[in-house]
Structure formats: C-alpha cells, structure tokens
Short mmCIF file of C-alpha atoms in Angstrom, two decimals:
data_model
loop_
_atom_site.label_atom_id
_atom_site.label_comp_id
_atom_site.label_asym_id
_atom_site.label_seq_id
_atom_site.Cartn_x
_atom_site.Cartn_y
_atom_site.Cartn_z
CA UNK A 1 -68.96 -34.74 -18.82
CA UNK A 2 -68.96 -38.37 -20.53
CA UNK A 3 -69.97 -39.68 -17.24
CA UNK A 4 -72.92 -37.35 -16.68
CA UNK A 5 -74.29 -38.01 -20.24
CA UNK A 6 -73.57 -41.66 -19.02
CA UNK A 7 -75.68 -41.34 -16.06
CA UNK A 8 -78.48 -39.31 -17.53
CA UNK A 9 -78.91 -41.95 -20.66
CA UNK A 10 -78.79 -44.50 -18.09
CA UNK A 11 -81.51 -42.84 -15.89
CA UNK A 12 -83.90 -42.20 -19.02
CA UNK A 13 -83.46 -45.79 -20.05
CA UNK A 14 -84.55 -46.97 -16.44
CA UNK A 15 -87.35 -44.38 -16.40
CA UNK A 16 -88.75 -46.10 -19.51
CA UNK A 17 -88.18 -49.39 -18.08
CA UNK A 18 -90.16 -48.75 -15.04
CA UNK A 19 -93.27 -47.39 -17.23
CA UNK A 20 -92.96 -51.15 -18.53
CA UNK A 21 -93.12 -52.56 -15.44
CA UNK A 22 -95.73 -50.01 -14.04
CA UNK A 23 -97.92 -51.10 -17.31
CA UNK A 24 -97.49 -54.89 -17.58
CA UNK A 25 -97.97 -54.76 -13.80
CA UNK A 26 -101.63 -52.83 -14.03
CA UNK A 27 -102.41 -54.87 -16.94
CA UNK A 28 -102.16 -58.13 -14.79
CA UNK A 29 -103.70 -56.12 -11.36
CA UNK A 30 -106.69 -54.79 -13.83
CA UNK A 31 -110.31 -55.87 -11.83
CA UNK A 32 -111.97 -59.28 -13.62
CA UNK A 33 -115.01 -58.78 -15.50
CA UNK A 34 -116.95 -60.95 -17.60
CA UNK A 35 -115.14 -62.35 -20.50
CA UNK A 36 -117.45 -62.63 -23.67
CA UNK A 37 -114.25 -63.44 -25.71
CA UNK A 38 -114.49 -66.84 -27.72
CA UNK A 39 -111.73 -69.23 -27.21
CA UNK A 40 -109.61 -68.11 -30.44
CA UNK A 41 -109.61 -64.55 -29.14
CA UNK A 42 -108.42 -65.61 -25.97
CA UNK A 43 -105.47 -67.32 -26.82
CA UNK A 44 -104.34 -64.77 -29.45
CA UNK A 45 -104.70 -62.41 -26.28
CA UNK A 46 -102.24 -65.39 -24.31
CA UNK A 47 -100.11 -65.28 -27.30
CA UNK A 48 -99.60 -61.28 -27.33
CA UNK A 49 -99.18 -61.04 -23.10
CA UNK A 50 -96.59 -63.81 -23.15
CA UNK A 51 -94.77 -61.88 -25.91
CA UNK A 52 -94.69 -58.78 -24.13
CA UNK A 53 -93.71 -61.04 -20.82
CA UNK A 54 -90.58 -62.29 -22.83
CA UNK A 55 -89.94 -59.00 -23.83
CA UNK A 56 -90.37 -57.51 -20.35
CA UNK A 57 -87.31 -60.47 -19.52
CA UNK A 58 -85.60 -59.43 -22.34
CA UNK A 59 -85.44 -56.10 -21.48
CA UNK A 60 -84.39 -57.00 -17.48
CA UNK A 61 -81.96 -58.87 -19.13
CA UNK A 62 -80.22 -55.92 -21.07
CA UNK A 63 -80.63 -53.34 -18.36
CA UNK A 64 -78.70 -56.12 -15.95
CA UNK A 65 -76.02 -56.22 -18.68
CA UNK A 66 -75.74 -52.42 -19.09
CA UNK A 67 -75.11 -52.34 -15.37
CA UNK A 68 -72.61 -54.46 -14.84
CA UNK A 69 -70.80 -53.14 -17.86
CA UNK A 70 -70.70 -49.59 -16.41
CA UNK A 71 -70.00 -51.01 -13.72
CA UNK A 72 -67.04 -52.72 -14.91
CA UNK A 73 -65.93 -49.59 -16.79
CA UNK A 74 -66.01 -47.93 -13.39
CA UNK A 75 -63.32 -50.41 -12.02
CA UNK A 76 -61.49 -50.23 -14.84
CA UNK A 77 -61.08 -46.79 -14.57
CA UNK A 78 -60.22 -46.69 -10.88
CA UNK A 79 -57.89 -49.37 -11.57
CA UNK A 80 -56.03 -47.31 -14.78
CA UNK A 81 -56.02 -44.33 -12.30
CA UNK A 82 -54.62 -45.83 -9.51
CA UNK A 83 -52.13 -47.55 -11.51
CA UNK A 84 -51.62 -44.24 -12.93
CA UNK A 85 -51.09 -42.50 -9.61
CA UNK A 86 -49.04 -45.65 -8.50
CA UNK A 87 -46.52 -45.94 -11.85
CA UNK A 88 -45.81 -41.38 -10.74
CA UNK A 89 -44.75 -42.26 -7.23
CA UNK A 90 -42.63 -44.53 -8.36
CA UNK A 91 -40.76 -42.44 -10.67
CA UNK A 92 -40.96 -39.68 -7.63
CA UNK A 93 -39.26 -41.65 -5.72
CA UNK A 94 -37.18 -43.29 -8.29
CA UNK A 95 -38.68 -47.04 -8.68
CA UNK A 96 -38.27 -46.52 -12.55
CA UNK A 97 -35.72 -46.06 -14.75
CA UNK A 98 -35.62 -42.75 -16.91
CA UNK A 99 -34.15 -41.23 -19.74
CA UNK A 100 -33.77 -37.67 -20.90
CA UNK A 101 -31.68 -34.66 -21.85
CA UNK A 102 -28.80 -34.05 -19.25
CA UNK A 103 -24.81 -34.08 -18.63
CA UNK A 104 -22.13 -36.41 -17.24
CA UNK A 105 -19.78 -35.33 -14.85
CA UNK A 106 -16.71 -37.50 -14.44
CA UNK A 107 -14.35 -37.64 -11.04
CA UNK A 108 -10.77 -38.63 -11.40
CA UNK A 109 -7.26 -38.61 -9.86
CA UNK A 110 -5.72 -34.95 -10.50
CA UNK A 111 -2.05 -36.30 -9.93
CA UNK A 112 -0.85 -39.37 -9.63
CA UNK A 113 0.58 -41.37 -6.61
CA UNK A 114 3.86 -40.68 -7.73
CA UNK A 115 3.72 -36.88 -8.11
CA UNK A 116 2.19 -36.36 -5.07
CA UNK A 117 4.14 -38.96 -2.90
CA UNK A 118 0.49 -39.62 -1.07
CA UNK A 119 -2.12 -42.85 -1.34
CA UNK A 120 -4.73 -42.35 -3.37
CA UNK A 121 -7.70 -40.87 -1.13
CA UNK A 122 -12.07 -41.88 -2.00
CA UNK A 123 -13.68 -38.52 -2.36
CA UNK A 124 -14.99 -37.18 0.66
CA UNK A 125 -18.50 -37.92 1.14
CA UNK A 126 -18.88 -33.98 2.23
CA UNK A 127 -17.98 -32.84 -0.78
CA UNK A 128 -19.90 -35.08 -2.86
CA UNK A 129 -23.00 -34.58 -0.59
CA UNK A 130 -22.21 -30.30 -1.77
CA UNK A 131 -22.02 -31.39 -5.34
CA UNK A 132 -25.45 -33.34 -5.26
CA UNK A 133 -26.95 -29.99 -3.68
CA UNK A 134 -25.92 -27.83 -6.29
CA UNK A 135 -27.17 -30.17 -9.23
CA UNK A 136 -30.42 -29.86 -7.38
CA UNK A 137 -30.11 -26.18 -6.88
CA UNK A 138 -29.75 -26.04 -10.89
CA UNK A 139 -32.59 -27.89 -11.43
CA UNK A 140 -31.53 -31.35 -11.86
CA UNK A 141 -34.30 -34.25 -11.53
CA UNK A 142 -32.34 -37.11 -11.53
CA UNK A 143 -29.11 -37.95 -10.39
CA UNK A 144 -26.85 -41.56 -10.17
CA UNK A 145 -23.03 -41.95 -8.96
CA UNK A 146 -21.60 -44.84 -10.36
CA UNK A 147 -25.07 -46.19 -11.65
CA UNK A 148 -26.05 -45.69 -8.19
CA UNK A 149 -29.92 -43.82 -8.02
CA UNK A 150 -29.77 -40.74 -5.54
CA UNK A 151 -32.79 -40.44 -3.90
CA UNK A 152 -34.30 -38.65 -0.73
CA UNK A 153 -33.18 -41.30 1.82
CA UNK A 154 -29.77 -41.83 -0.16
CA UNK A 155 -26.53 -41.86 2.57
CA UNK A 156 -23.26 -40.57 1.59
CA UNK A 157 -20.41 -41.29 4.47
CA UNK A 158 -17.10 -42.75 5.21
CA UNK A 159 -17.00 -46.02 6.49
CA UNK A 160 -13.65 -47.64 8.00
CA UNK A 161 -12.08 -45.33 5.68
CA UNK A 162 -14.26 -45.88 2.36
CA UNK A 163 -16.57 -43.39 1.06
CA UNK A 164 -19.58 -45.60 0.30
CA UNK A 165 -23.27 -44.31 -1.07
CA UNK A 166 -26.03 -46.31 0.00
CA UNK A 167 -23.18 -49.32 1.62
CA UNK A 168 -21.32 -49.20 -1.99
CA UNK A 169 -18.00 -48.31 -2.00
CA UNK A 170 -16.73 -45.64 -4.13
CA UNK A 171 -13.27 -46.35 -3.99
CA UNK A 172 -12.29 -47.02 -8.08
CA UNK A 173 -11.52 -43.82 -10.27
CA UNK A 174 -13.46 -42.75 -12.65
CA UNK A 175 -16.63 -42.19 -10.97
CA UNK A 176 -19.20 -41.40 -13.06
CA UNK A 177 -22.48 -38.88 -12.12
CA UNK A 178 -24.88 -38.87 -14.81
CA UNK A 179 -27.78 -35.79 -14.22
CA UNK A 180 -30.94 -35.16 -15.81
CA UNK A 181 -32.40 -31.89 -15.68
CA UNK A 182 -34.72 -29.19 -17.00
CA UNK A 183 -32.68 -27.49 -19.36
CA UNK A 184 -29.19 -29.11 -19.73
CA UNK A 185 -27.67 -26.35 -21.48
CA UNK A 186 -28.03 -24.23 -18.33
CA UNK A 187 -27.32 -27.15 -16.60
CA UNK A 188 -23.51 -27.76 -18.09
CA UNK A 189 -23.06 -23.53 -18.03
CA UNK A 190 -23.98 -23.35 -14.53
CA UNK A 191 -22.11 -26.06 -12.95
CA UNK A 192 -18.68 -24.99 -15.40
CA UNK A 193 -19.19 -21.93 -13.31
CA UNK A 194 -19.70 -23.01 -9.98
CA UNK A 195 -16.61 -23.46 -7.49
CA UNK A 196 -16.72 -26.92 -7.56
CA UNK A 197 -13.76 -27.79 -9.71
CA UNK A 198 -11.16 -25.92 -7.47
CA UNK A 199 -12.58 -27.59 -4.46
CA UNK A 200 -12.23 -31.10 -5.72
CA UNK A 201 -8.59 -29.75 -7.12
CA UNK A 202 -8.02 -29.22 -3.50
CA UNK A 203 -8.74 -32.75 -2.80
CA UNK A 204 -6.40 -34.26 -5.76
CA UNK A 205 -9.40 -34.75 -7.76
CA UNK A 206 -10.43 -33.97 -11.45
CA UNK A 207 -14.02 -32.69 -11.89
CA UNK A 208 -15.18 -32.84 -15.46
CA UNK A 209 -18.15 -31.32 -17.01
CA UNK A 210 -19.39 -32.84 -20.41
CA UNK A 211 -21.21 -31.18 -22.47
CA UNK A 212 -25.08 -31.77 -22.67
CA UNK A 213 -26.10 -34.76 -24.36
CA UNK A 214 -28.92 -36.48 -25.21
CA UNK A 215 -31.17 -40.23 -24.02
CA UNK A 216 -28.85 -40.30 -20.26
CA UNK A 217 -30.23 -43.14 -19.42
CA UNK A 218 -30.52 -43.26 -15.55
CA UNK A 219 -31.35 -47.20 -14.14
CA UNK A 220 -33.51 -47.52 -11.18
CA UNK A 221 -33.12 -47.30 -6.93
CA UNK A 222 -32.20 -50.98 -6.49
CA UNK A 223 -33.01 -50.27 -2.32
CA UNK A 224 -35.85 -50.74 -1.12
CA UNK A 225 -37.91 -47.66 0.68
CA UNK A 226 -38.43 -47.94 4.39
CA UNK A 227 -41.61 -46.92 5.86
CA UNK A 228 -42.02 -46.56 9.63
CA UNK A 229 -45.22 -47.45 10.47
CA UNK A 230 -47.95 -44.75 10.98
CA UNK A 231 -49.03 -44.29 14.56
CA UNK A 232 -51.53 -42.23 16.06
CA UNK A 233 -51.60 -38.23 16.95
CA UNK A 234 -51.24 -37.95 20.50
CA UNK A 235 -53.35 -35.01 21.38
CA UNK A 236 -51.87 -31.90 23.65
CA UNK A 237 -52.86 -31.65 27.10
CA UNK A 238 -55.38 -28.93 26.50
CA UNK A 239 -56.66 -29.94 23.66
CA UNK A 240 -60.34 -30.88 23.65
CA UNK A 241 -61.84 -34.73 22.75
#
C-alpha cells in the first residue's frame, strides 16, 4: 500500500511538472507580434521569465532527486529482502548458530572394560542414525553430536573400525547430543518413552535423557554444502519442441 501511495504522489507531482513544461514551453512558442512595450517593461518581463526559467531548473532538479531516492529505496529494499531470504536459508540449512528451548542427551559406557571382559566398542553408526530419526519424528529442529551440526547431507558410518559423523571420529565417551525442538517438554517425555535406552543397553551403552532446559546453544555446520551443478532437462522421446 505505501508503495502505491508512493507511486500515485509521484505521478501527480510529474503531472504538475509537465503542465510547467507544457506552459513555459507555449509561452516561448507563442506567435511574435508587435511589441509596444518601453524598454523598462521589457526587462521587468526578462527579469520575471528568467525567474520562472530558474525555477523550471529548480524544479528538474528536485524531481531528478526524488527519483533517484526512490530509486535507491527500491535497492535497498531488494537488498534487505534478499539478505533476508539469504540469512533463512542459512539457518535452513544450518549456516548459523541457534539457540532455544530443548534437551541434552548424553551416551556413555554402561559397564566397564573390566565387568564385561570386552574393548570398549564406538556406537554403531545404525543406531545413532535411528536415534537422529526419532528426534526428528518428535519434532526436533536442530540437532549436534559432539558439537557436531546434523544436517540433511550429514554421514554417519564406520570407518576402519571408527564410527565417525561427517569424517570425525566419535570414539571418546561421553558423547554429547544437544536437540532443539518445538516443545521440549514433549520432547524429554517422548524420547524417556521410546525404546531407545534398552537398545543402546544392548550395545553396552548408557542413554541419558536430561530434562528440558533452557538457551541450548547449538554452533554452526562447519562443512561446506556441495552443489552439483544444474544441467539441463533432457526431454522424452515423444515429447514435443
């Protein structure tokens, strides 16, 4: 609405310029007649149609001005709102850091390497991979392992025996997942009763669930995204040009 008013003040004030224009320009395309004018007359007549000349260059001037001002506000606001648009795809795709309401959820060793007689083993990138897709199924937003962002192109897997998340190991107890979500308190009551626990206890590993706090701070994807370049539809066989 405040750019139609913009426009339509803008338009009015252009209209009235033109009237200007249209009158000084009759005024000096007028037919000559004889001029019975004495000499004082005359140059009080100079004086007034180099006034309203300066005027008429005055008001160019101004309208120029005006111009390039809205003008300039109309960059400025396709620059905020692409900037805008630009700073939200970031934090889609994790770029930024972010804070909110969430929970912490804390791996360990169950028993130790004593009681059980058996090395200590990195969690199995399966079932971290299932514990990731049930935060998400409870509506977390964010999620980092060991201050590690998970994003959509995040790999979990077991290299030469390590369990690494995007190439960093994850082979030093505790590891830490910090999750932001929608409504933590449903958050930490869902996940206490999901199945989770006993599965990690299957693996010699201590799943705990901390109650919902508040300001998790969760740092940013340090990776970098990779784009494959775009290439061209290829159209069907029977598909018309």
């Amino acid at each position: 609405m405040k750019k139609n008013n913009r426009f339509i003040s803008l338009s009015i004030l252009m209209l009235i310029f033109g009237i200007m224009l249209s009158v000084q320009f009759n005024s000096l395309k007028a037919p000559k007649v004889r001029d019975t004018r004495d000499i004082w007359d005359l140059r009080e007549d100079l004086k007034k149609e180099q006034k309203k000349q300066l005027e008429l260059i005055s008001e160019i001037d101004k309208y120029e001005k005006m111009l390039n001002t809205y003008s300039h506000q109309e960059e400025t606001s396709r620059t905020k709102a692409l900037n805008e648009t630009l700073q939200n795809l970031k934090k889609q795709a994790g770029f930024t850091d972010v804070t909110g309401n969430g929970i912490i959820i804390t791996i360990s060793q169950l028993f130790s390497e004593e009681l059980t007689g058996e090395s200590i083993q990195n969690p199995p990138p399966d079932l971290l991979k299932k514990l990731i897709n049930e935060l998400n199924m409870y509506e977390a937003e964010e999620i980092s392992i060991n201050n590690r962002r998970v994003v959509n192109t995040t790999v979990i897997r077991d290299i030469n025996g390590t369990t690494k998340i995007d190439g960093y190991p994850l082979d030093n107890y505790p590891i830490t997942v910090k999750v932001i979500g929608k409504n933590a308190d449903k958050l930490y009551s869902r996940m206490n009763a999901s199945s989770l626990q006993d599965l990690f206890a299957g693996e010699n590993l201590d799943l705990q669930i901390k109650r919902p706090e508040k300001q998790i701070k969760i740092k940013a994807y340090e990776g970098s995204m990779q784009v494959a370049p775009l290439k061209p539809l290829e159209k069907s066989k029977g598909e018309n040009s």
